[in-house]
CSV table of C-alpha atoms in Angstrom, one decimal:
chain,number,residue,atom,x,y,z
A,1,MET,CA,0.0,0.0,0.0
A,2,ASP,CA,1.2,3.5,-0.8
A,3,LEU,CA,1.4,6.1,1.9
A,4,SER,CA,1.3,9.8,1.2
A,5,VAL,CA,1.2,13.0,3.3
A,6,MET,CA,-1.8,15.3,3.4
A,7,PHE,CA,-2.1,18.8,4.6
A,8,PHE,CA,-5.7,19.7,5.3
A,9,GLY,CA,-5.4,23.1,7.0
A,10,ALA,CA,-5.1,23.3,10.7
A,11,ASP,CA,-5.8,26.8,12.1
A,12,ASP,CA,-2.6,27.3,14.0
A,13,ALA,CA,-1.1,29.9,11.6
A,14,SER,CA,-2.5,32.7,13.6
A,15,THR,CA,-0.2,31.8,16.5
A,16,VAL,CA,3.0,30.9,14.6
A,17,GLY,CA,2.6,33.2,11.6
A,18,HIS,CA,2.0,32.4,8.0
A,19,ALA,CA,5.6,32.5,7.0
A,20,THR,CA,6.6,30.1,9.7
A,21,LYS,CA,3.7,27.8,8.6
A,22,TYR,CA,5.1,27.6,5.1
A,23,ASP,CA,8.5,26.8,6.5
A,24,ASP,CA,6.9,23.9,8.4
A,25,ILE,CA,5.1,22.6,5.3
A,26,LEU,CA,8.4,22.7,3.4
A,27,ALA,CA,10.2,20.9,6.2
A,28,ILE,CA,7.6,18.2,6.5
A,29,THR,CA,7.5,17.7,2.7
A,30,LYS,CA,11.3,17.4,2.4
A,31,ALA,CA,11.3,14.9,5.2
A,32,ALA,CA,8.5,12.9,3.5
A,33,ASP,CA,10.4,13.0,0.2
A,34,TRP,CA,13.6,11.6,2.0
A,35,LEU,CA,11.6,9.0,3.9
A,36,GLY,CA,10.0,7.6,0.7
A,37,PHE,CA,6.4,8.7,0.9
A,38,THR,CA,4.5,8.5,-2.4
A,39,ALA,CA,3.0,12.0,-2.6
A,40,VAL,CA,2.2,15.2,-0.7
A,41,TRP,CA,-1.3,16.7,-1.0
A,42,THR,CA,-2.2,20.4,-0.4
A,43,PRO,CA,-5.8,21.7,-0.3
A,44,GLU,CA,-7.6,24.7,-1.6
A,45,ARG,CA,-9.1,26.8,1.2
A,46,HIS,CA,-10.6,30.4,1.2
A,47,PHE,CA,-11.6,33.0,3.8
A,48,GLN,CA,-11.9,30.7,6.8
A,49,GLN,CA,-10.0,30.1,10.1
A,50,VAL,CA,-9.2,26.5,8.9
A,51,GLY,CA,-6.6,26.4,6.2
A,52,GLN,CA,-5.5,30.0,6.0
A,53,VAL,CA,-2.3,29.2,4.2
A,54,PHE,CA,-3.8,27.1,1.4
A,55,PRO,CA,-5.5,29.4,-1.1
A,56,ASN,CA,-3.8,27.9,-4.2
A,57,PRO,CA,-2.5,24.3,-4.4
A,58,ALA,CA,-0.8,25.0,-7.7
A,59,LEU,CA,1.3,27.8,-6.4
A,60,LEU,CA,2.4,25.9,-3.3
A,61,SER,CA,2.9,22.7,-5.3
A,62,ALA,CA,5.3,24.6,-7.6
A,63,ALA,CA,7.4,25.5,-4.5
A,64,LEU,CA,7.3,22.0,-3.2
A,65,ALA,CA,8.2,20.6,-6.6
A,66,VAL,CA,11.6,22.4,-6.8
A,67,ALA,CA,12.3,21.6,-3.1
A,68,THR,CA,12.0,17.8,-3.6
A,69,GLU,CA,13.3,15.1,-5.9
A,70,ARG,CA,11.0,12.1,-5.9
A,71,ILE,CA,7.7,12.7,-4.1
A,72,HIS,CA,4.6,13.5,-6.2
A,73,VAL,CA,2.9,16.9,-5.6
A,74,ARG,CA,-0.8,16.8,-5.8
A,75,ALA,CA,-3.8,19.1,-5.2
A,76,GLY,CA,-6.0,17.6,-2.6
A,77,SER,CA,-8.3,19.1,-3.6
A,78,LEU,CA,-8.8,21.7,-6.3
A,79,VAL,CA,-12.3,23.3,-6.4
A,80,LEU,CA,-12.7,23.1,-10.2
A,81,PRO,CA,-15.9,25.3,-10.4
A,82,LEU,CA,-14.0,28.2,-9.0
A,83,HIS,CA,-11.5,28.2,-11.9
A,84,HIS,CA,-11.4,28.3,-15.7
A,85,PRO,CA,-10.3,24.9,-16.8
A,86,LEU,CA,-7.8,26.5,-19.3
A,87,ARG,CA,-6.1,28.2,-16.4
A,88,VAL,CA,-6.0,25.0,-14.4
A,89,ALA,CA,-4.3,23.2,-17.3
A,90,GLU,CA,-1.7,26.0,-17.6
A,91,ASP,CA,-0.9,26.2,-13.9
A,92,TRP,CA,-0.5,22.5,-13.4
A,93,ALA,CA,1.5,22.1,-16.6
A,94,VAL,CA,4.0,24.5,-14.9
A,95,VAL,CA,4.0,22.2,-11.8
A,96,ASP,CA,4.4,19.2,-14.0
A,97,ASN,CA,7.4,20.6,-15.7
A,98,LEU,CA,9.1,21.8,-12.6
A,99,SER,CA,8.6,18.4,-11.0
A,100,ARG,CA,9.5,16.5,-14.1
A,101,GLY,CA,6.2,14.6,-14.2
A,102,ARG,CA,5.2,14.4,-10.5
A,103,ALA,CA,2.0,16.5,-10.7
A,104,GLY,CA,-1.5,15.2,-9.9
A,105,VAL,CA,-4.9,16.8,-9.1
A,106,SER,CA,-8.0,15.7,-7.2
A,107,VAL,CA,-11.0,17.6,-8.4
A,108,ALA,CA,-13.7,18.8,-5.9
A,109,THR,CA,-17.1,20.3,-6.6
A,110,GLY,CA,-16.8,22.7,-3.7
A,111,TRP,CA,-19.1,22.8,-0.7
A,112,HIS,CA,-18.8,26.0,1.3
A,113,SER,CA,-20.9,28.9,0.0
A,114,LYS,CA,-18.3,31.5,1.1
A,115,ASP,CA,-15.6,30.0,-1.2
A,116,PHE,CA,-17.8,31.0,-4.1
A,117,VAL,CA,-17.2,34.7,-3.5
A,118,LEU,CA,-14.6,33.9,-6.2
A,119,ALA,CA,-17.3,32.6,-8.6
A,120,PRO,CA,-20.8,33.3,-7.3
A,121,GLY,CA,-22.5,32.2,-10.5
A,122,ALA,CA,-21.0,28.7,-10.3
A,123,TYR,CA,-22.4,27.7,-6.9
A,124,GLU,CA,-25.8,26.2,-7.7
A,125,ASP,CA,-24.6,23.9,-10.5
A,126,ARG,CA,-21.1,23.3,-9.1
A,127,ARG,CA,-21.4,19.5,-9.4
A,128,GLU,CA,-22.3,19.6,-13.0
A,129,ARG,CA,-19.6,22.2,-13.8
A,130,ALA,CA,-16.9,20.1,-12.1
A,131,PHE,CA,-17.7,16.9,-14.0
A,132,ARG,CA,-18.0,18.8,-17.3
A,133,ASP,CA,-14.7,20.7,-16.8
A,134,LEU,CA,-12.9,17.6,-15.7
A,135,THR,CA,-13.4,16.1,-19.1
A,136,LEU,CA,-12.3,19.4,-20.7
A,137,LEU,CA,-9.2,19.4,-18.6
A,138,ARG,CA,-8.2,16.0,-19.9
A,139,ARG,CA,-8.6,17.3,-23.5
A,140,LEU,CA,-6.5,20.5,-22.8
A,141,TRP,CA,-3.8,18.5,-21.1
A,142,ALA,CA,-3.6,16.2,-24.1
A,143,GLY,CA,-2.9,19.2,-26.3
A,144,GLU,CA,-6.2,19.3,-28.0
A,145,ALA,CA,-7.2,22.7,-29.5
A,146,VAL,CA,-10.5,23.8,-27.8
A,147,GLU,CA,-12.9,26.6,-28.7
A,148,PHE,CA,-13.6,29.4,-26.2
A,149,THR,CA,-15.1,32.9,-26.4
A,150,ASP,CA,-12.6,35.8,-26.4
A,151,GLY,CA,-12.8,39.3,-25.0
A,152,ALA,CA,-14.6,40.5,-28.1
A,153,GLY,CA,-17.3,37.9,-27.8
A,154,GLU,CA,-15.9,35.9,-30.7
A,155,PRO,CA,-15.2,32.2,-30.8
A,156,VAL,CA,-11.4,31.4,-30.7
A,157,THR,CA,-9.6,28.1,-30.7
A,158,VAL,CA,-6.7,27.9,-28.3
A,159,THR,CA,-4.2,25.3,-27.1
A,160,SER,CA,-3.0,25.3,-23.5
A,161,GLN,CA,0.6,26.4,-22.9
A,162,PRO,CA,3.1,25.4,-21.6
A,163,ARG,CA,2.9,21.8,-22.7
A,164,PRO,CA,3.1,19.5,-19.7
A,165,TYR,CA,6.0,17.2,-19.1
A,166,SER,CA,3.7,14.2,-18.8
A,167,GLY,CA,1.3,13.0,-21.5
A,168,HIS,CA,-1.5,12.5,-19.0
A,169,LEU,CA,-2.5,14.2,-15.8
A,170,PRO,CA,-3.3,11.8,-12.9
A,171,LEU,CA,-6.8,12.8,-11.8
A,172,TRP,CA,-8.8,12.0,-8.7
A,173,THR,CA,-12.3,12.9,-7.8
A,174,THR,CA,-12.8,14.0,-4.2
A,175,THR,CA,-15.8,12.8,-2.3
A,176,SER,CA,-17.2,13.7,1.1
A,177,GLY,CA,-19.0,10.4,1.2
A,178,SER,CA,-21.9,10.4,-1.3
A,179,PRO,CA,-22.2,7.0,-3.0
A,180,ALA,CA,-23.3,9.0,-6.1
A,181,THR,CA,-19.9,10.7,-6.3
A,182,TRP,CA,-18.0,7.4,-5.9
A,183,GLU,CA,-19.9,5.9,-8.8
A,184,ALA,CA,-19.5,9.1,-10.9
A,185,ALA,CA,-15.8,8.9,-10.4
A,186,GLY,CA,-15.9,5.3,-11.6
A,187,ARG,CA,-17.9,6.3,-14.7
A,188,MET,CA,-15.4,9.0,-15.5
A,189,ARG,CA,-12.5,6.6,-14.8
A,190,THR,CA,-10.7,8.9,-12.4
A,191,ASN,CA,-9.1,7.8,-9.2
A,192,ILE,CA,-11.0,8.5,-6.0
A,193,LEU,CA,-10.0,10.5,-2.9
A,194,GLY,CA,-12.2,9.7,0.0
A,195,ALA,CA,-11.9,9.6,3.8
A,196,THR,CA,-12.5,7.2,6.6
A,197,ILE,CA,-14.2,9.9,8.7
A,198,GLY,CA,-17.9,9.9,9.2
A,199,GLN,CA,-18.7,6.4,7.9
A,200,THR,CA,-18.5,2.8,9.1
A,201,ARG,CA,-16.2,0.2,7.6
A,202,GLU,CA,-19.2,-1.6,6.0
A,203,GLU,CA,-20.5,1.7,4.4
A,204,LEU,CA,-17.1,2.4,3.0
A,205,ALA,CA,-16.7,-1.2,1.7
A,206,GLY,CA,-20.0,-0.8,-0.3
A,207,LYS,CA,-18.8,2.5,-1.8
A,208,ILE,CA,-15.5,1.0,-2.9
A,209,ARG,CA,-17.4,-1.9,-4.5
A,210,GLY,CA,-19.7,0.5,-6.3
A,211,TYR,CA,-16.7,2.6,-7.6
A,212,ARG,CA,-14.9,-0.5,-8.8
A,213,ASP,CA,-18.0,-1.8,-10.7
A,214,ALA,CA,-18.6,1.6,-12.3
A,215,TYR,CA,-15.0,1.9,-13.3
A,216,ASP,CA,-14.8,-1.6,-14.9
A,217,GLN,CA,-18.0,-0.9,-16.9
A,218,ALA,CA,-17.0,2.6,-18.1
A,219,PRO,CA,-15.3,3.2,-21.5
A,220,GLU,CA,-11.7,4.1,-21.5
A,221,GLN,CA,-10.7,7.7,-21.0
A,222,PRO,CA,-7.5,9.5,-22.1
A,223,GLY,CA,-4.9,8.7,-19.5
A,224,SER,CA,-7.0,6.6,-17.3
A,225,PRO,CA,-5.3,3.5,-15.8
A,226,PRO,CA,-6.8,0.0,-16.2
A,227,ARG,CA,-7.6,0.1,-12.5
A,228,GLY,CA,-8.5,3.2,-10.5
A,229,THR,CA,-6.7,4.1,-7.3
A,230,VAL,CA,-8.7,4.4,-4.1
A,231,THR,CA,-7.0,6.9,-1.8
A,232,LEU,CA,-8.4,7.4,1.7
A,233,MET,CA,-7.6,10.2,4.1
A,234,ALA,CA,-6.9,9.3,7.7
A,235,HIS,CA,-5.8,11.3,10.7
A,236,THR,CA,-2.3,10.1,11.4
A,237,TYR,CA,0.2,10.2,14.3
A,238,VAL,CA,2.3,7.1,15.1
A,239,GLY,CA,3.4,7.3,18.7
A,240,GLU,CA,5.8,5.4,20.8
A,241,THR,CA,2.9,3.7,22.4
A,242,ASP,CA,-0.9,3.9,22.1
A,243,GLU,CA,-1.0,6.0,25.2
A,244,HIS,CA,1.7,8.3,23.9
A,245,ALA,CA,-0.1,8.8,20.6
A,246,ARG,CA,-3.4,9.6,22.3
A,247,GLU,CA,-1.9,12.0,24.8
A,248,ARG,CA,-0.1,13.9,22.0
A,249,ALA,CA,-2.8,13.9,19.4
A,250,GLY,CA,-5.9,14.1,21.6
A,251,GLY,CA,-5.9,17.8,22.4
A,252,PRO,CA,-4.9,19.2,19.0
A,253,LEU,CA,-7.3,16.9,17.1
A,254,LYS,CA,-10.2,17.8,19.3
A,255,ASP,CA,-9.5,21.5,18.8
A,256,TYR,CA,-9.2,21.0,15.1
A,257,LEU,CA,-12.5,19.2,15.0
A,258,ARG,CA,-14.2,22.1,16.9
A,259,SER,CA,-12.8,24.5,14.3
A,260,TYR,CA,-14.0,22.4,11.4
A,261,VAL,CA,-17.5,22.1,12.8
A,262,ALA,CA,-17.6,25.9,13.2
A,263,GLN,CA,-16.6,26.3,9.6
A,264,THR,CA,-19.4,23.9,8.6
A,265,ALA,CA,-21.9,25.9,10.6
A,266,ALA,CA,-21.0,29.1,8.7
A,267,ASN,CA,-21.9,27.4,5.4
A,268,LYS,CA,-25.1,29.1,4.1
A,269,GLY,CA,-25.5,26.2,1.7
A,270,GLY,CA,-25.6,23.6,4.4
A,271,ALA,CA,-28.3,22.5,6.8
A,272,GLY,CA,-27.0,24.7,9.5
A,273,ARG,CA,-27.5,22.2,12.3
A,274,ALA,CA,-24.1,22.8,13.8
A,275,ALA,CA,-24.8,26.5,14.2
A,276,ALA,CA,-27.2,25.7,17.1
A,277,LEU,CA,-24.6,23.8,19.1
A,278,SER,CA,-23.2,25.4,22.3
A,279,ASP,CA,-19.4,25.3,23.1
A,280,GLU,CA,-20.1,22.5,25.5
A,281,GLN,CA,-21.9,20.5,22.9
A,282,LEU,CA,-19.1,21.1,20.3
A,283,GLY,CA,-16.6,19.8,22.9
A,284,THR,CA,-18.7,16.7,23.5
A,285,LEU,CA,-19.0,16.1,19.7
A,286,ALA,CA,-15.2,16.5,19.2
A,287,ALA,CA,-14.5,14.1,22.1
A,288,PHE,CA,-16.9,11.6,20.6
A,289,ALA,CA,-15.3,11.8,17.2
A,290,PHE,CA,-11.9,11.4,18.6
A,291,GLN,CA,-12.8,8.2,20.5
A,292,ARG,CA,-14.4,6.9,17.3
A,293,TYR,CA,-11.2,7.5,15.3
A,294,LEU,CA,-9.3,5.4,17.9
A,295,THR,CA,-11.8,2.6,17.3
A,296,TRP,CA,-11.6,2.6,13.5
A,297,GLY,CA,-10.4,4.6,10.5
A,298,SER,CA,-7.3,6.5,11.8
A,299,LEU,CA,-3.6,5.9,12.1
A,300,LEU,CA,-3.5,7.1,15.7
A,301,GLY,CA,-1.5,4.8,18.0
A,302,SER,CA,1.6,2.7,18.3
A,303,ALA,CA,3.4,1.2,15.3
A,304,GLU,CA,1.6,-2.1,16.0
A,305,THR,CA,-1.8,-0.5,16.2
A,306,CYS,CA,-1.2,1.4,13.0
A,307,ARG,CA,0.1,-1.7,11.2
A,308,LYS,CA,-3.2,-3.5,12.0
A,309,SER,CA,-5.1,-0.4,10.7
A,310,LEU,CA,-3.2,-0.3,7.5
A,311,ALA,CA,-3.8,-4.1,6.9
A,312,ASP,CA,-7.5,-3.6,7.5
A,313,LEU,CA,-7.7,-0.7,5.0
A,314,ALA,CA,-5.8,-2.8,2.4
A,315,ASP,CA,-8.3,-5.6,2.9
A,316,LEU,CA,-11.1,-3.1,2.4
A,317,GLY,CA,-9.8,-2.2,-1.0
A,318,CYS,CA,-7.7,0.9,-0.3
A,319,ASP,CA,-4.7,1.4,-2.5
A,320,GLU,CA,-3.2,4.5,-0.8
A,321,VAL,CA,-3.6,6.2,2.6
A,322,ALA,CA,-3.3,10.0,2.6
A,323,CYS,CA,-1.9,10.6,6.1
A,324,PHE,CA,-3.6,13.8,7.4
A,325,VAL,CA,-0.8,15.2,9.7
A,326,ASP,CA,-1.5,18.9,10.2
A,327,PHE,CA,-4.3,18.9,12.7
A,328,GLY,CA,-2.4,21.0,15.3
A,329,LEU,CA,0.7,18.9,16.3
A,330,GLY,CA,4.0,20.8,16.4
A,331,VAL,CA,6.3,20.3,13.4
A,332,ASP,CA,8.8,18.2,15.5
A,333,GLU,CA,6.0,15.9,16.6
A,334,VAL,CA,4.8,15.5,13.0
A,335,LEU,CA,8.3,14.7,11.8
A,336,ALA,CA,8.8,12.1,14.6
A,337,GLY,CA,5.5,10.5,13.7
A,338,LEU,CA,6.4,10.3,10.0
A,339,GLU,CA,9.7,8.7,10.8
A,340,ARG,CA,8.0,6.0,12.9
A,341,LEU,CA,5.4,5.5,10.1
A,342,ALA,CA,8.2,5.1,7.5
A,343,GLU,CA,9.9,2.5,9.7
A,344,LEU,CA,6.5,0.7,10.0
A,345,ARG,CA,6.1,0.7,6.2
A,346,GLU,CA,9.5,-0.9,5.7
A,347,ASP,CA,8.6,-3.7,8.2
A,348,MET,CA,5.3,-4.6,6.4
């Protein structure tokens, strides 16, 4: 099984400073490159406490590309309806050239209404836009000339430049858990980026089966591999013992979960249920979620505990675990946990 490192946007930049946070991201990515991790994922976040330093995964990935030698640099995720697909093709072709073919993108439809300050007209039909433009992105990456409307309102045919280093762009579809999105990813023959959070093992197994069936039945797409990759995000900290991991990760992770729930509550496009929760109720919810992660779906624990978790995820049909590491731990703790995880991988 492949192991990659995922940044998801902890809200500690206000205390350490944004410049220092970028230094930490570079240090962790360089270590992951040296330790042999498969990829590093950076998200797209806008206007929220969570993820202040991640407005543009292409820009950050370009920096990571020139600071590393082997590790793949991926968007996890890029909110495609917020961007013109031609600009996405241009930006990621730069990353692909700088990295000599190590670029990859997971496409998300977007979920938070505030993000769409950047493209307010794209919010209502964001799902349809994302799937339509994903197909267009494949065509542009392959060098196909595509017709658009220019500034004078006239049709014009353009080819994306610069040309990428790789003939095909590895693509994932990001899902928050909807079975329909899992199956849509299969029909489009993209890889899938999901998460263990918020679902049982049995529910996830059913979604993976649905994805595999849809993928097998779908027609070939440019650049699509014979078998799609199932990548699952999981909160990760490998400690010296189970107790050590829980002691170190418990407080930061619970704080992160509280912040994430608050962000969800501010989403005008959501149900708004979390907005009615008191601070005490938010704390109870975060504590419950943390205990659930310890039971299943995380890599929080000793090397032996995490070895069993990885074996279980492999049995489930997972090909790659994206290890979510930036939920509030200090950079030294993150690096120590990654070193223990790398040793664990070598022993498997």
